[in-house]
Each structure stands twice: as C-alpha cells, then as structure tokens.
Tab-separated table of C-alpha atoms and ligand atoms in Angstrom:
chain	number	residue	atom	x	y	z
A	1	UNK	CA	199.790	164.840	-54.256
A	2	UNK	CA	199.804	161.713	-56.105
A	3	UNK	CA	198.392	159.849	-53.221
A	4	UNK	CA	195.517	162.542	-53.320
A	5	UNK	CA	195.026	162.439	-56.905
A	6	UNK	CA	193.533	159.167	-57.390
A	7	UNK	CA	190.799	159.255	-54.571
A	8	UNK	CA	189.815	162.972	-55.582
A	9	UNK	CA	189.729	162.196	-59.342
A	10	UNK	CA	188.044	158.986	-58.788
A	11	UNK	CA	185.249	160.410	-56.607
A	12	UNK	CA	184.533	163.186	-58.975
A	13	UNK	CA	184.365	160.531	-61.735
A	14	UNK	CA	181.941	158.597	-59.790
A	15	UNK	CA	179.636	161.530	-58.836
A	16	UNK	CA	179.575	162.593	-62.334
A	17	UNK	CA	178.231	159.059	-63.262
A	18	UNK	CA	175.815	158.932	-60.571
A	19	UNK	CA	174.416	162.359	-61.596
A	20	UNK	CA	174.109	161.260	-65.213
A	21	UNK	CA	173.133	157.816	-65.118
A	22	UNK	CA	170.797	158.176	-61.894
A	23	UNK	CA	169.193	161.193	-63.500
A	24	UNK	CA	168.320	159.108	-66.572
A	25	UNK	CA	167.101	156.281	-64.337
A	26	UNK	CA	164.701	158.493	-62.559
A	27	UNK	CA	163.449	160.407	-65.717
A	28	UNK	CA	162.871	157.100	-67.644
A	29	UNK	CA	161.637	154.662	-64.873
A	30	UNK	CA	159.906	157.042	-62.565
A	31	UNK	CA	159.043	160.170	-63.918
A	32	UNK	CA	157.894	159.226	-67.532
A	33	UNK	CA	155.376	156.433	-66.477
A	34	UNK	CA	154.091	159.007	-63.838
A	35	UNK	CA	153.468	161.623	-66.176
A	36	UNK	CA	151.855	159.351	-68.893
A	37	UNK	CA	148.437	159.790	-67.042
A	38	UNK	CA	148.581	163.763	-67.634
A	39	UNK	CA	147.210	165.601	-70.687
A	40	UNK	CA	149.892	166.383	-73.448
A	41	UNK	CA	150.017	170.017	-72.508
A	42	UNK	CA	150.820	169.056	-68.898
A	43	UNK	CA	153.172	166.298	-69.708
A	44	UNK	CA	155.210	167.989	-72.420
A	45	UNK	CA	155.306	171.239	-70.344
A	46	UNK	CA	156.623	169.398	-67.355
A	47	UNK	CA	159.335	167.887	-69.616
A	48	UNK	CA	160.150	171.201	-71.071
A	49	UNK	CA	160.937	172.541	-67.869
A	50	UNK	CA	162.633	169.667	-66.399
A	51	UNK	CA	165.225	169.216	-69.436
A	52	UNK	CA	166.981	172.608	-68.987
A	53	UNK	CA	167.845	172.014	-65.344
A	54	UNK	CA	168.825	168.244	-65.976
A	55	UNK	CA	170.921	169.016	-69.225
A	56	UNK	CA	172.898	171.548	-67.388
A	57	UNK	CA	174.080	168.878	-64.798
A	58	UNK	CA	174.587	166.533	-67.858
A	59	UNK	CA	177.033	169.036	-69.510
A	60	UNK	CA	178.977	169.262	-66.240
A	61	UNK	CA	179.110	165.507	-65.917
A	62	UNK	CA	180.068	165.123	-69.706
A	63	UNK	CA	183.105	167.401	-68.965
A	64	UNK	CA	183.999	165.793	-65.699
A	65	UNK	CA	183.911	162.189	-66.927
A	66	UNK	CA	186.617	162.306	-69.781
A	67	UNK	CA	188.538	164.813	-67.909
A	68	UNK	CA	188.749	162.502	-64.714
A	69	UNK	CA	188.863	159.299	-66.871
A	70	UNK	CA	191.944	160.407	-68.878
A	71	UNK	CA	193.634	161.638	-65.719
A	72	UNK	CA	193.182	158.443	-64.125
A	73	UNK	CA	194.271	156.533	-67.370
A	74	UNK	CA	197.385	158.635	-68.016
A	75	UNK	CA	198.610	159.996	-64.636
A	76	UNK	CA	197.601	156.783	-62.357
A	77	UNK	CA	197.815	153.799	-64.877
A	78	UNK	CA	200.350	155.221	-67.264
A	79	UNK	CA	198.297	154.596	-70.184
A	80	UNK	CA	195.557	152.473	-71.763
A	81	UNK	CA	197.624	149.343	-72.048
A	82	UNK	CA	198.140	149.406	-68.495
A	83	UNK	CA	194.605	150.388	-67.375
A	84	UNK	CA	192.954	147.161	-68.552
A	85	UNK	CA	190.118	146.041	-71.118
A	86	UNK	CA	187.352	147.283	-69.000
A	87	UNK	CA	188.603	150.939	-69.368
A	88	UNK	CA	188.868	150.548	-72.884
A	89	UNK	CA	185.116	149.333	-72.915
A	90	UNK	CA	184.334	152.357	-70.843
A	91	UNK	CA	186.175	154.688	-73.039
A	92	UNK	CA	184.549	153.565	-76.193
A	93	UNK	CA	180.851	153.375	-75.024
A	94	UNK	CA	181.272	156.635	-73.172
A	95	UNK	CA	181.984	158.454	-76.350
A	96	UNK	CA	178.933	156.895	-77.883
A	97	UNK	CA	176.930	158.021	-74.820
A	98	UNK	CA	178.423	161.375	-75.160
A	99	UNK	CA	177.765	161.724	-79.214
A	100	UNK	CA	174.149	160.773	-78.390
A	101	UNK	CA	173.621	163.391	-75.972
A	102	UNK	CA	175.060	166.053	-77.859
A	103	UNK	CA	172.818	165.069	-80.783
A	104	UNK	CA	169.995	165.036	-78.341
A	105	UNK	CA	170.789	168.418	-76.948
A	106	UNK	CA	171.075	170.010	-80.388
A	107	UNK	CA	168.437	168.495	-82.361
A	108	UNK	CA	165.036	166.844	-80.831
A	109	UNK	CA	165.684	169.147	-77.624
A	110	UNK	CA	165.290	172.546	-79.154
A	111	UNK	CA	162.622	170.957	-81.418
A	112	UNK	CA	160.658	169.990	-78.403
A	113	UNK	CA	161.093	173.311	-76.788
A	114	UNK	CA	159.977	175.156	-80.053
A	115	UNK	CA	156.846	172.798	-80.173
A	116	UNK	CA	155.830	173.466	-76.739
A	117	UNK	CA	156.233	177.132	-77.149
A	118	UNK	CA	153.764	176.813	-80.400
A	119	UNK	CA	151.565	174.487	-78.407
A	120	UNK	CA	152.009	171.949	-80.930
A	121	UNK	CA	151.474	169.152	-78.671
A	122	UNK	CA	151.577	166.212	-81.664
A	123	UNK	CA	154.922	167.599	-82.808
A	124	UNK	CA	156.301	167.917	-79.096
A	125	UNK	CA	155.213	164.148	-78.537
A	126	UNK	CA	157.213	163.213	-81.631
A	127	UNK	CA	160.336	164.846	-80.559
A	128	UNK	CA	159.710	163.761	-76.927
A	129	UNK	CA	159.655	160.172	-78.308
A	130	UNK	CA	163.034	160.760	-80.017
A	131	UNK	CA	164.514	162.002	-76.735
A	132	UNK	CA	162.849	158.746	-74.895
A	133	UNK	CA	164.608	156.558	-77.440
A	134	UNK	CA	168.006	158.170	-76.987
A	135	UNK	CA	167.726	158.138	-73.287
A	136	UNK	CA	166.817	154.529	-73.180
A	137	UNK	CA	170.183	153.714	-75.142
A	138	UNK	CA	172.142	155.974	-73.086
A	139	UNK	CA	170.563	154.532	-69.805
A	140	UNK	CA	171.515	150.949	-70.891
A	141	UNK	CA	175.068	152.145	-72.228
A	142	UNK	CA	175.529	154.003	-68.753
A	143	UNK	CA	174.665	150.925	-66.828
A	144	UNK	CA	177.093	148.820	-68.666
A	145	UNK	CA	179.657	151.397	-68.311
A	146	UNK	CA	179.122	151.547	-64.475
A	147	UNK	CA	179.283	147.827	-64.403
A	148	UNK	CA	182.641	147.797	-66.343
A	149	UNK	CA	183.944	150.716	-64.179
A	150	UNK	CA	183.338	149.006	-60.985
A	151	UNK	CA	183.800	145.301	-61.713
A	152	UNK	CA	186.402	145.595	-64.304
A	153	UNK	CA	189.491	145.548	-62.088
A	154	UNK	CA	188.565	142.160	-61.281
A	155	UNK	CA	188.444	140.836	-64.926
A	156	UNK	CA	189.871	143.718	-67.093
B	1	HEM	C1	186.696	159.146	-71.510
B	1	HEM	C2	185.865	158.442	-70.750
B	1	HEM	C3	186.303	157.664	-69.720
B	1	HEM	C4	187.550	157.050	-69.255
B	1	HEM	C5	188.849	157.505	-69.975
B	1	HEM	C6	187.206	156.497	-68.061
B	1	HEM	C7	188.209	156.133	-67.284
B	1	HEM	C8	188.043	155.088	-66.002
B	1	HEM	C9	189.156	154.654	-65.289
B	1	HEM	C10	190.665	154.759	-65.623
B	1	HEM	C11	188.547	154.021	-64.145
B	1	HEM	C12	189.172	153.440	-62.968
B	1	HEM	C13	189.268	151.801	-63.323
B	1	HEM	C14	189.844	150.916	-62.337
B	1	HEM	O1	190.228	151.283	-61.206
B	1	HEM	O2	190.090	149.648	-62.641
B	1	HEM	C15	187.275	154.260	-64.197
B	1	HEM	C16	186.153	153.975	-63.225
B	1	HEM	C17	185.017	154.180	-63.248
B	1	HEM	N1	184.192	154.794	-64.420
B	1	HEM	FE1	185.184	155.542	-65.961
B	1	HEM	N2	185.998	156.488	-67.747
B	1	HEM	C18	185.248	157.139	-68.746
B	1	HEM	C19	183.935	157.490	-68.515
B	1	HEM	C20	182.897	156.914	-67.928
B	1	HEM	C21	181.539	157.032	-67.873
B	1	HEM	C22	180.831	158.016	-69.046
B	1	HEM	C23	181.112	156.515	-66.692
B	1	HEM	C24	179.491	156.549	-66.341
B	1	HEM	C25	178.452	157.104	-67.137
B	1	HEM	C26	182.063	156.082	-66.027
B	1	HEM	C27	181.842	155.280	-64.666
B	1	HEM	C28	182.906	154.808	-64.015
B	1	HEM	C29	182.732	154.192	-62.681
B	1	HEM	C30	181.360	153.985	-61.973
B	1	HEM	C31	183.976	153.821	-62.299
B	1	HEM	C32	184.274	153.069	-60.820
B	1	HEM	C33	184.576	154.138	-59.995
B	1	HEM	C34	186.062	154.687	-60.098
B	1	HEM	O3	186.931	153.837	-60.012
B	1	HEM	O4	185.886	155.894	-60.294
B	1	HEM	N3	183.318	156.242	-66.677
B	1	HEM	N4	186.921	155.157	-65.459
C-alpha cells in the first residue's frame, strides 16, 4: 500500500500543478496577447466565459495540492524536518498562491462578471487588470514552486 501511495499521490500532485500553472501560462502568455486586438466587448466577453471553466479546475487543483502535499510530507517523509527546505519553500509559497486565488475568485472575478453583464466595459477592463496582476504574481510563484518541487531533492 505504502509503495503505491507515493507514486499515486505524487502524480496527482504534479497533474494538479500542471493544470493550475499551465492554465495560467496559456491564459497570460498566449490568450491575453491574442485577444488584445479585439474590441473590449469581445475581449471581456471571452474572458468572462473562460474564467468559470478554468476556475472550476483551479479549485480542484487547490484542493489536491495541499492534500497530496501533506500526505507526502507526513506519510512518506515523516514530517517537515525530514522533507527538506525545498518543501518548506513550496509550502509557504503555495499558501500565498492559494490566498491570492481565493481573493481573485471572490473579489475582482464576480466584479468583472457583473460589469460584463451590465456592458460596462471600462469597469470590466479595470477588474480584468486586477485579475491579470494577480495571475502574473501567481504564475511567477507557481514557476518557482515547481522549480523547488522538481529540483529541491538535489539541494533541499
Ligand atoms: C501545502 C502545499 C504543498 C505541500 C505540503 C507540498 C509538498 C510537496 C512534497 C513533499 C513534494 C515531494 C518533494 C521531494 O520529493 O523532494 C512535492 C513535490 C512537488 N510539488 Fe508540492 N507541495 C505543495 C504545493 C505545491 C504547489 C502549489 C505546486 C505547484 C503549483 C507544487 C508542485 C510540486 C511539484 C511540480 C513537485 C515535483 C513532483 C513531485 O514530487 O510530485 N506543490 N511537493
């Protein structure tokens, strides 16, 4: 059972990281510049239809990451002391990422949806800019966390 736990849990952990950080990478570096040439109504409309689908997956990732992470720390490593510094870095940054996502989900995201429903494109653009700033921070933190997770066993 224990022999199966680490590979399964670690795979789930990595898949959740891929979905969350990969999704932010695609949104920020591919979709955003592509949509820049569109009219505000089209651009904001597309984002307002993309976010509910993406955020549903982010919630799943935000649940799986700490659950699988703590399982690895406590079941496989036997506590944080044995897991190494890279896991502490991952742990700390991961909660910053989660807090930023929860703020984004409950503050600028519903405000963006309301602005789009009211066809208030100027206000919508303002809330989208807040979301973009948060995603920029979370994407950078996510890349750092992945670097720590993957390379940390060699230096942590
Ligand atoms: C409560 C939060 C978290 C905890 C306790 C945690 C814990 C861990 C542990 C114990 C490992 C194995 C390290 C090793 O083998 O030396 C790991 C690996 C990893 N973590 Fe995390 N992690 C957390 C959040 C995150 C987040 C938010 C991401 C990315 C967005 C992430 C991405 C990874 C990756 C890519 C690996 C390498 C693959 C693997 O071993 O599964 N982790 N994490």
